[in-house]
């Protein structure tokens, strides 16, 4: 046993002695993240963020930017909610967007001419939060005695049922009636919602919602931070760490799981109501799996269990789609990320330089082969519309049948990346520039044109890779798992 | 009576497909205790493989080989292809996570599911394809029992599903790998101590589970349902539901659960409402989880402290 | 205080406990010995509600607790440690202890979120209590260690922290599963003293599973020996240690349990 202990490196005073070393251990890009993570206090971070948000609200009047900022706010509320459910209590809630959708639809039904209900906001929003919380409670009941996996599937199924119910509730025939009633508007959604009326004013502009969100999120953050470090938060974390030990210490594990789940649902419901207010309309397709994966990707990227992580994750994941929408930005971003990735993998500047040079060489080599083979190409005029691709056209091959070639290259890329993960250390350096080249080829020839699919592919790959490489996310603490 | 019989037959056929999917969940859960979210998408890939094999053999109306041979090749290629896909998924998305927290493989599985769906979207576009079975097996072919008409495709699918399940039971009970699989499901540590090569058994489990899903995918295509990149989601949920109803980890449970679910779905669609049939399935799942948390055939889970 | 009546626990065909009778009086320290696989840990698991016994009774102060949920058993006054040490590894040392006061504290999610005075006061009291419990182990778990993650502790300290955590639930009966396992002779002596002090200062009734016969000899008022789930001997240390069945159980097992 004592042998075991020394192998783990957890001697009595070693931990303290190594504290400074641990802070500086990692070199390269990830090391900087670690360092920032440990050296800057949370108070400083939050205050800086708050000031930035206030400055933004005061000086930015561009409607588009305000929209993005408000969407970010709603998104942030959801990542904070998921962070409680998954990060603190360790539960996988895949019905989260259904609660969000429920909040949105509940607001629509109580604040529009759909059912001729125009409740005051002071009444409707609290009622919605309570109703969503109660719905969350009901959904958690069947799986509370069982494993987390069951909760995952029940909630996933619930999300699907929610969508189907909303879609088919546009012609409900109540018993005793002959005509059918349209409750949810089906796939047409419900337009023309009343704006929020709070603090004696009707919310006419996005800017009003921006300030509301800022207040709500600030309060939410304070609440979450406080709860997390006191009685209930501690108990949640024991549930995630070791439910059996937790239970043996008198903690009612099931109740705490339910509580986390219900709190998450309530936050989602509130976010949904605010979202409905901002959009002044609701449509069911906004509450489906793609949004769910986006939220999870955000929380996992930032680091589940870490509140600053959730904030950064939300920021990246809600701003990123906007950037990817513009081809030139997306191409630029892609190349930047590619180079950074190569840098992180290679760990030092020399290797990065070698890799980049080989990458460029491969490009010209393939281009030469390609022109020798007399294959037809895509006219560069139709392809090189953005500056980045204009620059790339002299280097990258552009076969005529881009879709077919792009598809094949995509398959090759996936296979090579998978192979890379298990390849011998000696082969890896050779593979890297080849993979990079194919990645650029696939990106330029296939993915740029299909932005939404690309986004999902990236998210899917990211979830898998993060779980394997850095399950704690970029800002989460390294965790020790008991088996 | 005729209507009821018709619905029952439809339900059993559908249930056969659910059962095959459910088996994959249950087998994997038995050995690894992970919920393979990507399983429904493996089923989707199986359906696509079947479709492309059909096209490669000349397409629905001009097959170059006799129809039974074509169908056999479709199944064989699809099952081997998805089986290999299963092994690949396990190797790259789950194996690196065997020593991590419980939630990590779940998220990784979610990632794989998103990857598969969108890779299919990228490669095959969003078009919905069909096997167009009626051009090589006339829909009039078939027979009747009393007033119940059973068309031959439906009949073949039902028989085939039963046959695959039978083979699986034999495989699990008679082969060395199958028995090792059951041993791991009962007590993993003991199985390791007895010298069972866990990795090999896990590979086989994924191969077999995924191959069954692939077969289910082809069956779905033969029954003239659309083949598209998102087609695996709902059947995946149903398959899992069937596995839970039967008792996750239990092989007869998965079969019974699948058949039950198919029949219930078919009856609710026939007698209550088409729009809400998934809702009833959900209610069934909830009811089973509340009343019999370990499923119809499941054993009580024992915690080790 | 704690009374077991014809307690049996069966896993499939395996009887891990059969018809076990045992009475532990208030303030007593009883040791449970026996070779590996004898059913000692199973006994703890049944008493603490992790397993529901196949048959028989567990009585605490005359009231049946068999089959109750582990959290409820703990709330009724039985706390334990685990043979394989199950700390909340990614939480800090002091948080491990503070978390265990959960059942005896009241502040809820709203009062904590709002930072109400009651919640603040309670939080402060919880922290003081945790510090006091950690100080019980002298310099081993004091001061600078409080904010370290539990995984950074040495093996012996993990065992100590687990005891502190169990104490934080305010138990009447404490079950210790191999508290000295993996400790060096000095640490073993220390833990022997600690167990004695626990009874004296905390007014506890203690049931200990232990392999180290020096510890058993040093602390026990009474010893019981198990083999294959059956109680083969009971009495003071000398009589049990020299009991022919006990000797056979250990030696007959061969190397299985020679430490
Ligand atoms: N959850 C369980 N399932 C099956 N067998 C168990 C379980 N828990 C304990 N056992 C068996 O009960 C017997 C007694 O184990 P245990 O109480 O841990 O012994 P020990 O006296 O070494 O603490 C062992 O044979 C063990 O394999
Ligand atoms: Mg033991």
XYZ file of N, CA and C and ligand atoms in Angstrom, chain C residues 36-37 39-42 83 177-178 209 211, ligand 2:
34
model
N -9.764 -12.283 4.811
C -10.396 -11.581 3.699
C -11.559 -12.385 3.149
N -12.619 -11.681 2.839
C -13.785 -12.363 2.288
C -14.666 -12.983 3.346
N -16.697 -11.488 5.275
C -18.005 -10.839 5.348
C -18.027 -9.621 6.251
N -16.843 -9.144 6.633
C -16.777 -8.017 7.578
C -17.327 -6.736 6.933
N -16.831 -6.442 5.745
C -17.302 -5.228 5.076
C -18.782 -5.356 4.735
N -19.175 -6.560 4.353
C -20.591 -6.783 4.074
C -21.433 -6.444 5.295
N -13.406 0.870 3.576
C -12.146 0.139 3.464
C -11.274 0.731 2.355
N -13.755 0.907 8.918
C -13.359 -0.264 8.132
C -11.855 -0.209 7.853
N -11.109 -1.000 8.571
C -9.648 -1.084 8.456
C -8.975 0.284 8.516
N -13.295 -2.758 12.069
C -12.739 -3.904 11.365
C -11.249 -3.659 11.289
N -7.193 -5.606 10.752
C -6.343 -6.780 10.595
C -5.155 -6.749 11.536
Mg -13.431 -5.797 3.822
